[in-house]
Amino acid sequence: MKYDYLVVGAGLFGAVFAREMATAGKKVLVIDKRDHVAGNIYTENRMDINVHKYGAHIFHTSDKEVWEYVCRFAEFNNYINSPVAVYKDELYNLPFNMNTFSKMWNIRTPEDAKKIIKEQADKEIERINSEKGTDTFSADNLEEQALSLAGRDIYEKLVKGYTEKQWGRDCKELPAFIIKRLPMRFIYDNNYFNDRFQGIPMGGYTAMVERILDDANITVKTGVDFYDFIKMEGSVPAKPFESVSGDEFEKVLFTGMIDEFFGYKLGTLEYRSLKFETKDLPDVDNFQGNAVVNYTEREVPYTRVIEHKHFEYGQGKGTIVTYEYPATWKHGDEPYYPMNDEKNNSLYAKYTEMAKEYSGILFGGRLGQYKYYNMDQVVRAALDMAAEQ
Ligand SMILES: Cc1cc2nc3c(=O)[nH]c(=O)nc-3n(C[C@H](O)[C@H](O)[C@H](O)COP(=O)(O)OP(=O)(O)OC[C@H]3O[C@@H](n4cnc5c(N)ncnc54)[C@H](O)[C@@H]3O)c2cc1C
């Protein structure tokens, strides 16, 4: 078979790009090494619950075109992400808002909350300056930064332990720039996001991606690894692109890891990983009363517990929960979060230079572009890339 495009990766980026090219009349083959489509937004239906297998996903955007695009392929419910945080035996609303402050200090007005935060933050700045023997505050690490922005109570109870678990390091050893701002809302509003549109596709993300890929010009093959599929010349695919079984492709969109594509020639890009522990609880109807509960104490090893049925207001019998543990990434682990620090970004920039020398191939998505993309940004980037073809 002759195809215009080989799309490597049936995640959101690959699916949207494939659909756009198919609409433009191109023949597209989509492959994925996993045994399913949808990449990291894959949901698996068990006990009539859509389980977010690779982490909780809430769609949110202010990009109207992107919202209208995804709404063509799924009906979204009106789920609003309102996580709660557990610290020891205390429970707080997130994001930091008047509900959080009122619970923490037994106060009622925004003025009261602002006063306490300012007093606590000023006290910390004064202490840090006096320890360093200076009058001008400058945060040397994440702890100093967070204390100067929010004061001790919020830092100790809601920032410190959670951040240390996420990064696997003490806040004193983490750079200040990780926390540029600590968003605080002085209204009683637990909506985690500020975006105009938000929700969960009813029936799960997998069904949405299947609909995106449902086009006469698209063929999908899962359980197919690019490196077993394509004819190679040395450490890169041979040109013209051809599969070992004889299919031919004009161009390739690659949404896997860009460093892997080039045989790690320039070095390895780093990631943070996660481990998920999922429990089916057929005899429990409502485990924690909320879809997302964060655990902000360092001593509790997981960062979040997800109760999947609450994303879709599930009323049926039984429930499924997932404990999320941050993990150091090593080769072979799932690369969840790109580490967009200076060192890795500059290595990625070198790979993009290398990619320019190698025509006929596009790199897209969170692994191909080594970028922490939310889903709406992935859709936007895929639409833009398709429009340029
Ligand atoms: C824990 C977590 C929670 C998140 N929560 C949210 C959220 O609430 N809201 C939000 O907007 N965004 C969220 N995101 C981001 C979201 O997951 C991404 O924006 C999106 O999934 C990226 O899509 P993608 O197509 O670029 O990558 P992926 O979904 O990773 O797709 C890439 C695909 O390529 C395949 N592939 C790779 N190499 C090969 C190969 N050699 N051969 C064949 N196939 C290959 C992979 O198997 C994979 O299926 C979250 C991310 C994480 C990690």
CSV table of C-alpha atoms and ligand atoms in Angstrom, one decimal:
chain,number,residue,atom,x,y,z
A,1,MET,CA,0.0,0.0,0.0
A,2,LYS,CA,1.1,3.6,-0.7
A,3,TYR,CA,0.2,6.1,2.1
A,4,ASP,CA,0.7,9.9,2.2
A,5,TYR,CA,1.5,9.8,5.9
A,6,LEU,CA,2.6,7.3,8.5
A,7,VAL,CA,1.6,8.6,11.9
A,8,VAL,CA,3.5,7.0,14.8
A,9,GLY,CA,1.5,7.2,18.0
A,10,ALA,CA,-2.3,7.1,18.3
A,11,GLY,CA,-2.4,9.6,21.2
A,12,LEU,CA,-4.3,12.8,20.9
A,13,PHE,CA,-1.7,14.6,18.8
A,14,GLY,CA,-1.4,11.7,16.3
A,15,ALA,CA,-5.2,11.2,16.1
A,16,VAL,CA,-6.0,14.9,15.5
A,17,PHE,CA,-3.2,15.2,12.9
A,18,ALA,CA,-4.3,12.0,11.1
A,19,ARG,CA,-7.9,13.2,11.0
A,20,GLU,CA,-7.0,16.6,9.6
A,21,MET,CA,-4.8,15.0,6.9
A,22,ALA,CA,-7.5,12.5,6.1
A,23,THR,CA,-10.1,15.3,5.7
A,24,ALA,CA,-7.7,16.9,3.3
A,25,GLY,CA,-7.8,13.8,1.2
A,26,LYS,CA,-4.6,12.1,2.3
A,27,LYS,CA,-4.2,8.4,3.0
A,28,VAL,CA,-2.9,7.9,6.5
A,29,LEU,CA,-1.7,4.8,8.4
A,30,VAL,CA,-1.6,5.3,12.2
A,31,ILE,CA,0.5,2.8,14.3
A,32,ASP,CA,0.9,2.6,18.1
A,33,LYS,CA,3.1,0.2,20.0
A,34,ARG,CA,0.5,0.0,22.8
A,35,ASP,CA,-2.4,-2.4,22.2
A,36,HIS,CA,-4.9,0.5,22.3
A,37,VAL,CA,-5.4,4.0,20.8
A,38,ALA,CA,-5.6,7.3,22.8
A,39,GLY,CA,-2.1,7.3,24.2
A,40,ASN,CA,-2.0,8.6,27.8
A,41,ILE,CA,-5.6,9.8,27.8
A,42,TYR,CA,-6.7,6.2,27.4
A,43,THR,CA,-9.7,5.2,29.5
A,44,GLU,CA,-10.6,1.6,30.2
A,45,ASN,CA,-14.2,0.7,31.1
A,46,ARG,CA,-14.5,-1.6,34.0
A,47,MET,CA,-17.5,-2.1,36.4
A,48,ASP,CA,-19.2,0.5,34.2
A,49,ILE,CA,-16.6,3.1,35.2
A,50,ASN,CA,-14.2,4.8,32.8
A,51,VAL,CA,-10.8,4.3,34.5
A,52,HIS,CA,-8.1,6.9,33.5
A,53,LYS,CA,-5.3,4.4,33.2
A,54,TYR,CA,-2.4,6.8,32.8
A,55,GLY,CA,-3.5,9.4,35.3
A,56,ALA,CA,-6.5,11.6,35.8
A,57,HIS,CA,-7.4,13.8,32.8
A,58,ILE,CA,-9.7,16.8,32.9
A,59,PHE,CA,-10.2,18.7,29.7
A,60,HIS,CA,-10.0,22.5,30.1
A,61,THR,CA,-9.3,25.3,27.6
A,62,SER,CA,-10.0,28.9,26.8
A,63,ASP,CA,-9.4,28.2,23.1
A,64,LYS,CA,-12.9,28.2,21.6
A,65,GLU,CA,-11.8,26.6,18.3
A,66,VAL,CA,-10.2,23.7,20.2
A,67,TRP,CA,-13.3,23.3,22.4
A,68,GLU,CA,-15.6,23.2,19.4
A,69,TYR,CA,-13.2,20.7,17.7
A,70,VAL,CA,-13.3,18.2,20.5
A,71,CYS,CA,-17.0,18.7,20.9
A,72,ARG,CA,-17.4,17.3,17.4
A,73,PHE,CA,-16.2,13.9,18.7
A,74,ALA,CA,-17.6,13.7,22.2
A,75,GLU,CA,-20.3,15.2,24.4
A,76,PHE,CA,-18.6,16.7,27.4
A,77,ASN,CA,-20.2,16.7,30.9
A,78,ASN,CA,-20.1,19.7,33.2
A,79,TYR,CA,-17.4,18.3,35.5
A,80,ILE,CA,-15.5,21.0,37.3
A,81,ASN,CA,-12.2,20.0,38.9
A,82,SER,CA,-12.3,20.8,42.6
A,83,PRO,CA,-9.7,18.7,44.3
A,84,VAL,CA,-9.3,18.6,48.1
A,85,ALA,CA,-6.1,18.3,50.0
A,86,VAL,CA,-5.5,16.1,53.1
A,87,TYR,CA,-2.8,17.2,55.5
A,88,LYS,CA,-2.7,14.9,58.6
A,89,ASP,CA,-6.3,14.9,59.8
A,90,GLU,CA,-7.1,18.3,58.3
A,91,LEU,CA,-8.9,18.7,54.9
A,92,TYR,CA,-8.6,21.8,52.7
A,93,ASN,CA,-10.2,22.9,49.4
A,94,LEU,CA,-7.9,23.6,46.5
A,95,PRO,CA,-6.9,25.8,44.7
A,96,PHE,CA,-5.9,28.1,47.5
A,97,ASN,CA,-9.1,30.2,47.9
A,98,MET,CA,-11.3,31.7,50.6
A,99,ASN,CA,-12.6,28.2,51.5
A,100,THR,CA,-9.0,27.1,52.2
A,101,PHE,CA,-8.1,30.3,54.2
A,102,SER,CA,-11.3,30.2,56.2
A,103,LYS,CA,-10.7,26.6,57.2
A,104,MET,CA,-7.0,27.3,58.0
A,105,TRP,CA,-7.5,30.4,60.2
A,106,ASN,CA,-11.2,30.4,61.0
A,107,ILE,CA,-11.6,33.8,59.2
A,108,ARG,CA,-14.3,35.0,56.8
A,109,THR,CA,-13.3,38.0,54.7
A,110,PRO,CA,-10.7,38.4,51.9
A,111,GLU,CA,-9.2,41.3,53.9
A,112,ASP,CA,-8.6,38.9,56.9
A,113,ALA,CA,-7.0,36.3,54.7
A,114,LYS,CA,-4.7,38.8,52.9
A,115,LYS,CA,-3.6,40.3,56.2
A,116,ILE,CA,-2.6,36.9,57.6
A,117,ILE,CA,-0.8,35.9,54.4
A,118,LYS,CA,1.1,39.2,54.3
A,119,GLU,CA,2.1,39.1,58.0
A,120,GLN,CA,3.4,35.5,57.7
A,121,ALA,CA,5.2,36.2,54.4
A,122,ASP,CA,6.8,39.4,55.7
A,123,LYS,CA,8.0,37.6,58.8
A,124,GLU,CA,9.7,34.9,56.7
A,125,ILE,CA,11.3,37.5,54.4
A,126,GLU,CA,12.6,39.3,57.5
A,127,ARG,CA,14.0,36.1,59.0
A,128,ILE,CA,15.6,34.9,55.7
A,129,ASN,CA,17.2,38.4,55.1
A,130,SER,CA,18.5,38.6,58.7
A,131,GLU,CA,20.1,35.1,58.4
A,132,LYS,CA,21.8,36.1,55.1
A,133,GLY,CA,22.7,39.6,56.5
A,134,THR,CA,21.0,41.5,53.7
A,135,ASP,CA,18.1,44.0,53.3
A,136,THR,CA,17.1,42.8,49.8
A,137,PHE,CA,15.2,39.6,49.5
A,138,SER,CA,16.0,37.1,46.9
A,139,ALA,CA,14.9,33.5,47.1
A,140,ASP,CA,17.8,31.0,46.9
A,141,ASN,CA,15.6,27.9,46.8
A,142,LEU,CA,11.9,26.8,46.4
A,143,GLU,CA,11.3,26.9,50.2
A,144,GLU,CA,12.3,30.5,50.5
A,145,GLN,CA,10.3,31.4,47.4
A,146,ALA,CA,7.1,29.7,48.7
A,147,LEU,CA,7.5,31.2,52.2
A,148,SER,CA,7.9,34.6,50.8
A,149,LEU,CA,4.8,34.3,48.7
A,150,ALA,CA,2.4,32.5,51.0
A,151,GLY,CA,3.8,32.4,54.6
A,152,ARG,CA,4.5,29.4,56.8
A,153,ASP,CA,1.0,27.8,57.3
A,154,ILE,CA,0.2,27.4,53.6
A,155,TYR,CA,3.8,26.3,52.8
A,156,GLU,CA,4.0,23.7,55.6
A,157,LYS,CA,0.6,22.2,55.2
A,158,LEU,CA,-0.1,22.4,51.5
A,159,VAL,CA,3.1,23.0,49.5
A,160,LYS,CA,6.2,21.5,51.2
A,161,GLY,CA,5.4,17.7,51.4
A,162,TYR,CA,3.6,17.5,48.1
A,163,THR,CA,6.3,19.3,46.2
A,164,GLU,CA,9.1,17.2,47.9
A,165,LYS,CA,7.3,14.0,46.9
A,166,GLN,CA,6.7,15.2,43.3
A,167,TRP,CA,10.4,16.1,42.8
A,168,GLY,CA,11.9,13.5,45.1
A,169,ARG,CA,14.0,16.3,46.7
A,170,ASP,CA,13.9,18.6,49.7
A,171,CYS,CA,12.3,22.0,48.9
A,172,LYS,CA,15.6,23.6,50.1
A,173,GLU,CA,17.4,21.8,47.3
A,174,LEU,CA,15.0,22.7,44.6
A,175,PRO,CA,15.4,25.9,42.5
A,176,ALA,CA,13.2,28.9,43.3
A,177,PHE,CA,12.0,29.3,39.7
A,178,ILE,CA,9.8,26.1,39.9
A,179,ILE,CA,7.3,28.2,41.8
A,180,LYS,CA,7.1,31.6,40.1
A,181,ARG,CA,3.7,32.4,41.7
A,182,LEU,CA,1.4,30.6,44.1
A,183,PRO,CA,-2.0,31.3,42.6
A,184,MET,CA,-4.4,32.4,45.3
A,185,ARG,CA,-8.0,33.3,44.9
A,186,PHE,CA,-9.7,35.6,47.3
A,187,ILE,CA,-13.2,34.4,46.5
A,188,TYR,CA,-15.1,31.3,47.6
A,189,ASP,CA,-14.4,29.3,44.4
A,190,ASN,CA,-13.0,25.7,44.3
A,191,ASN,CA,-12.8,25.5,40.5
A,192,TYR,CA,-9.1,24.5,40.0
A,193,PHE,CA,-8.9,26.0,36.5
A,194,ASN,CA,-9.5,29.5,35.2
A,195,ASP,CA,-10.4,28.3,31.7
A,196,ARG,CA,-13.7,29.1,30.0
A,197,PHE,CA,-14.5,25.5,28.9
A,198,GLN,CA,-14.1,22.4,31.1
A,199,GLY,CA,-15.4,18.9,31.3
A,200,ILE,CA,-14.9,15.1,30.8
A,201,PRO,CA,-16.0,13.4,27.6
A,202,MET,CA,-19.1,11.3,28.5
A,203,GLY,CA,-18.3,7.7,27.8
A,204,GLY,CA,-14.5,8.2,28.2
A,205,TYR,CA,-11.6,9.6,26.2
A,206,THR,CA,-10.9,6.4,24.3
A,207,ALA,CA,-14.3,6.6,22.6
A,208,MET,CA,-13.5,10.2,21.7
A,209,VAL,CA,-10.2,9.3,20.1
A,210,GLU,CA,-11.8,6.4,18.3
A,211,ARG,CA,-14.3,8.8,16.7
A,212,ILE,CA,-11.4,11.2,15.7
A,213,LEU,CA,-9.7,8.3,14.0
A,214,ASP,CA,-12.9,7.0,12.3
A,215,ASP,CA,-12.4,8.1,8.7
A,216,ALA,CA,-12.3,6.2,5.5
A,217,ASN,CA,-8.8,7.6,4.7
A,218,ILE,CA,-7.3,6.4,8.1
A,219,THR,CA,-6.1,2.9,8.9
A,220,VAL,CA,-5.1,2.1,12.5
A,221,LYS,CA,-2.8,-0.7,13.7
A,222,THR,CA,-2.1,-1.1,17.4
A,223,GLY,CA,0.6,-3.3,19.0
A,224,VAL,CA,3.0,-2.1,16.3
A,225,ASP,CA,6.4,-0.6,17.3
A,226,PHE,CA,7.8,1.8,14.8
A,227,TYR,CA,11.3,0.4,15.1
A,228,ASP,CA,10.1,-3.1,14.2
A,229,PHE,CA,7.8,-1.8,11.5
A,230,ILE,CA,10.1,0.5,9.4
A,231,LYS,CA,13.1,-0.3,7.3
A,232,MET,CA,16.2,1.2,8.9
A,233,GLU,CA,19.4,2.5,7.6
A,234,GLY,CA,21.9,2.6,10.5
A,235,SER,CA,20.2,4.1,13.4
A,236,VAL,CA,17.5,6.1,11.4
A,237,PRO,CA,14.7,5.0,9.1
A,238,ALA,CA,15.8,4.5,5.5
A,239,LYS,CA,14.5,6.8,2.8
A,240,PRO,CA,12.1,6.7,1.0
A,241,PHE,CA,10.1,5.5,4.1
A,242,GLU,CA,9.1,1.9,3.7
A,243,SER,CA,7.8,-0.7,6.1
A,244,VAL,CA,9.4,-4.1,6.4
A,245,SER,CA,6.2,-5.5,4.8
A,246,GLY,CA,6.5,-3.2,1.8
A,247,ASP,CA,4.1,-0.3,2.6
A,248,GLU,CA,5.4,3.1,1.4
A,249,PHE,CA,5.0,6.5,3.0
A,250,GLU,CA,5.6,10.0,1.6
A,251,LYS,CA,6.0,11.5,5.1
A,252,VAL,CA,6.1,10.5,8.8
A,253,LEU,CA,4.7,12.2,11.8
A,254,PHE,CA,6.5,10.8,14.9
A,255,THR,CA,5.0,11.4,18.3
A,256,GLY,CA,7.4,9.1,20.3
A,257,MET,CA,10.6,10.3,22.0
A,258,ILE,CA,12.7,12.4,19.7
A,259,ASP,CA,16.0,11.3,21.3
A,260,GLU,CA,15.1,7.6,20.8
A,261,PHE,CA,14.3,8.3,17.1
A,262,PHE,CA,17.9,9.5,16.6
A,263,GLY,CA,19.3,6.6,18.6
A,264,TYR,CA,20.2,8.8,21.6
A,265,LYS,CA,23.1,10.1,19.5
A,266,LEU,CA,23.4,13.4,21.4
A,267,GLY,CA,22.3,12.1,24.8
A,268,THR,CA,19.2,11.1,26.8
A,269,LEU,CA,16.4,13.5,27.6
A,270,GLU,CA,15.1,13.2,31.2
A,271,TYR,CA,11.6,12.8,32.5
A,272,ARG,CA,9.7,12.4,35.7
A,273,SER,CA,7.7,9.2,35.9
A,274,LEU,CA,4.7,8.0,37.9
A,275,LYS,CA,3.5,4.7,39.3
A,276,PHE,CA,-0.2,3.9,39.6
A,277,GLU,CA,-1.7,1.4,42.0
A,278,THR,CA,-5.4,0.7,41.1
A,279,LYS,CA,-7.9,-1.0,43.3
A,280,ASP,CA,-11.3,-2.3,42.3
A,281,LEU,CA,-13.7,-2.0,45.3
A,282,PRO,CA,-16.9,-3.7,44.3
A,283,ASP,CA,-18.4,-3.4,47.8
A,284,VAL,CA,-17.7,0.3,48.2
A,285,ASP,CA,-20.0,2.8,46.5
A,286,ASN,CA,-18.2,6.0,47.4
A,287,PHE,CA,-14.7,5.8,48.7
A,288,GLN,CA,-13.6,9.4,49.2
A,289,GLY,CA,-16.5,11.6,48.0
A,290,ASN,CA,-14.4,13.4,45.4
A,291,ALA,CA,-12.6,12.5,42.1
A,292,VAL,CA,-9.3,13.9,43.2
A,293,VAL,CA,-7.8,14.0,46.7
A,294,ASN,CA,-4.3,15.3,47.2
A,295,TYR,CA,-2.1,14.1,50.1
A,296,THR,CA,0.2,16.9,51.1
A,297,GLU,CA,2.2,15.3,53.9
A,298,ARG,CA,5.6,14.0,52.9
A,299,GLU,CA,5.1,10.9,55.1
A,300,VAL,CA,2.2,9.6,52.9
A,301,PRO,CA,4.0,8.1,49.9
A,302,TYR,CA,1.4,8.8,47.3
A,303,THR,CA,0.5,12.3,46.1
A,304,ARG,CA,-3.1,11.7,44.9
A,305,VAL,CA,-5.9,9.3,45.1
A,306,ILE,CA,-8.3,9.3,42.2
A,307,GLU,CA,-11.8,7.9,42.4
A,308,HIS,CA,-12.7,7.6,38.7
A,309,LYS,CA,-16.5,7.3,38.9
A,310,HIS,CA,-16.8,10.8,40.2
A,311,PHE,CA,-15.5,12.3,36.9
A,312,GLU,CA,-18.8,11.1,35.4
A,313,TYR,CA,-21.1,11.4,38.4
A,314,GLY,CA,-21.3,7.6,38.5
A,315,GLN,CA,-24.0,6.2,40.7
A,316,GLY,CA,-23.6,2.5,40.1
A,317,LYS,CA,-22.5,-0.1,42.6
A,318,GLY,CA,-18.8,-0.4,43.4
A,319,THR,CA,-15.9,2.0,42.8
A,320,ILE,CA,-12.3,2.0,41.4
A,321,VAL,CA,-9.5,4.1,43.0
A,322,THR,CA,-6.0,4.8,41.9
A,323,TYR,CA,-3.1,5.8,44.1
A,324,GLU,CA,-0.5,7.9,42.3
A,325,TYR,CA,3.1,7.7,43.3
A,326,PRO,CA,5.8,10.0,41.8
A,327,ALA,CA,8.8,8.1,40.5
A,328,THR,CA,12.2,8.7,39.1
A,329,TRP,CA,12.4,7.9,35.4
A,330,LYS,CA,14.8,5.4,33.9
A,331,HIS,CA,14.9,3.8,30.5
A,332,GLY,CA,12.0,1.5,30.0
A,333,ASP,CA,9.7,3.4,32.4
A,334,GLU,CA,6.8,5.5,31.1
A,335,PRO,CA,8.1,9.0,30.4
A,336,TYR,CA,5.3,11.1,31.8
A,337,TYR,CA,6.6,14.6,32.4
A,338,PRO,CA,9.4,16.2,30.4
A,339,MET,CA,11.9,17.9,32.7
A,340,ASN,CA,12.0,21.2,30.9
A,341,ASP,CA,15.1,22.6,32.7
A,342,GLU,CA,17.9,24.4,31.0
A,343,LYS,CA,20.0,21.3,30.5
A,344,ASN,CA,17.3,19.2,28.9
A,345,ASN,CA,15.8,22.1,26.8
A,346,SER,CA,19.2,22.7,25.3
A,347,LEU,CA,19.7,19.0,24.5
A,348,TYR,CA,16.2,19.0,22.9
A,349,ALA,CA,17.2,22.1,20.8
A,350,LYS,CA,20.1,20.1,19.5
A,351,TYR,CA,17.8,17.3,18.5
A,352,THR,CA,15.5,19.7,16.6
A,353,GLU,CA,18.6,20.9,14.7
A,354,MET,CA,19.3,17.3,13.8
A,355,ALA,CA,15.7,16.9,12.7
A,356,LYS,CA,16.0,19.8,10.3
A,357,GLU,CA,18.7,17.9,8.4
A,358,TYR,CA,16.5,14.8,8.0
A,359,SER,CA,13.6,15.7,5.7
A,360,GLY,CA,10.2,14.1,5.4
A,361,ILE,CA,9.6,13.8,9.1
A,362,LEU,CA,7.6,15.8,11.5
A,363,PHE,CA,7.8,15.6,15.3
A,364,GLY,CA,4.8,16.3,17.4
A,365,GLY,CA,3.2,15.9,20.9
A,366,ARG,CA,4.7,15.8,24.4
A,367,LEU,CA,7.5,13.3,23.5
A,368,GLY,CA,8.2,14.4,19.9
A,369,GLN,CA,8.4,18.1,21.0
A,370,TYR,CA,9.6,17.4,24.5
A,371,LYS,CA,7.0,19.8,26.0
A,372,TYR,CA,4.6,19.6,28.9
A,373,TYR,CA,1.4,20.0,26.8
A,374,ASN,CA,-2.1,20.0,28.2
A,375,MET,CA,-4.6,18.2,26.0
A,376,ASP,CA,-6.0,21.5,24.6
A,377,GLN,CA,-2.5,22.6,23.7
A,378,VAL,CA,-1.9,19.2,22.0
A,379,VAL,CA,-5.0,19.7,19.9
A,380,ARG,CA,-4.0,23.3,19.0
A,381,ALA,CA,-0.5,22.2,18.0
A,382,ALA,CA,-1.7,19.3,15.9
A,383,LEU,CA,-4.3,21.5,14.1
A,384,ASP,CA,-1.6,24.1,13.4
A,385,MET,CA,0.9,21.5,12.2
A,386,ALA,CA,-1.7,19.9,9.9
A,387,ALA,CA,-2.7,23.4,8.5
A,388,GLU,CA,1.0,23.9,7.5
A,389,GLN,CA,1.1,20.7,5.4
B,1,LIG,C1,-0.5,12.1,35.0
B,1,LIG,C2,-0.9,13.1,33.9
B,1,LIG,C3,-2.0,13.8,34.0
B,1,LIG,C4,-2.5,14.7,33.1
B,1,LIG,N1,-3.6,15.4,33.3
B,1,LIG,C5,-4.0,16.3,32.3
B,1,LIG,C6,-5.2,17.0,32.5
B,1,LIG,O1,-5.9,16.9,33.5
B,1,LIG,N2,-5.6,17.9,31.5
B,1,LIG,C7,-4.8,18.1,30.4
B,1,LIG,O2,-5.3,18.9,29.6
B,1,LIG,N3,-3.7,17.4,30.2
B,1,LIG,C8,-3.3,16.5,31.1
B,1,LIG,N4,-2.1,15.8,30.9
B,1,LIG,C9,-1.4,15.9,29.6
B,1,LIG,C10,-1.9,14.9,28.5
B,1,LIG,O3,-1.7,13.6,28.9
B,1,LIG,C11,-1.1,15.2,27.2
B,1,LIG,O4,-1.4,16.5,26.8
B,1,LIG,C12,-1.5,14.2,26.0
B,1,LIG,O5,-1.8,13.0,26.4
B,1,LIG,C13,-0.4,14.2,25.1
B,1,LIG,O6,-0.8,13.5,23.9
B,1,LIG,P1,0.4,13.0,22.8
B,1,LIG,O7,-0.4,12.5,21.7
B,1,LIG,O8,1.3,14.1,22.6
B,1,LIG,O9,1.2,11.9,23.6
B,1,LIG,P2,0.8,10.4,24.1
B,1,LIG,O10,-0.6,10.4,24.6
B,1,LIG,O11,1.9,9.9,24.9
B,1,LIG,O12,0.9,9.6,22.7
B,1,LIG,C14,2.1,9.2,22.1
B,1,LIG,C15,1.8,7.8,21.6
B,1,LIG,O13,3.0,7.4,20.8
B,1,LIG,C16,3.2,6.0,21.0
B,1,LIG,N5,4.5,5.6,20.7
B,1,LIG,C17,5.7,6.1,21.2
B,1,LIG,N6,6.8,5.5,20.7
B,1,LIG,C18,6.3,4.7,19.7
B,1,LIG,C19,6.9,3.8,18.8
B,1,LIG,N7,8.2,3.6,18.8
B,1,LIG,N8,6.2,3.0,18.0
B,1,LIG,C20,4.8,3.1,18.1
B,1,LIG,N9,4.1,4.0,18.9
B,1,LIG,C21,4.9,4.7,19.7
B,1,LIG,C22,2.9,5.8,22.5
B,1,LIG,O14,2.6,4.4,22.8
B,1,LIG,C23,1.7,6.7,22.7
B,1,LIG,O15,0.5,6.1,22.6
B,1,LIG,C24,-1.7,14.9,31.9
B,1,LIG,C25,-0.5,14.2,31.7
B,1,LIG,C26,-0.1,13.3,32.7
B,1,LIG,C27,1.2,12.6,32.6
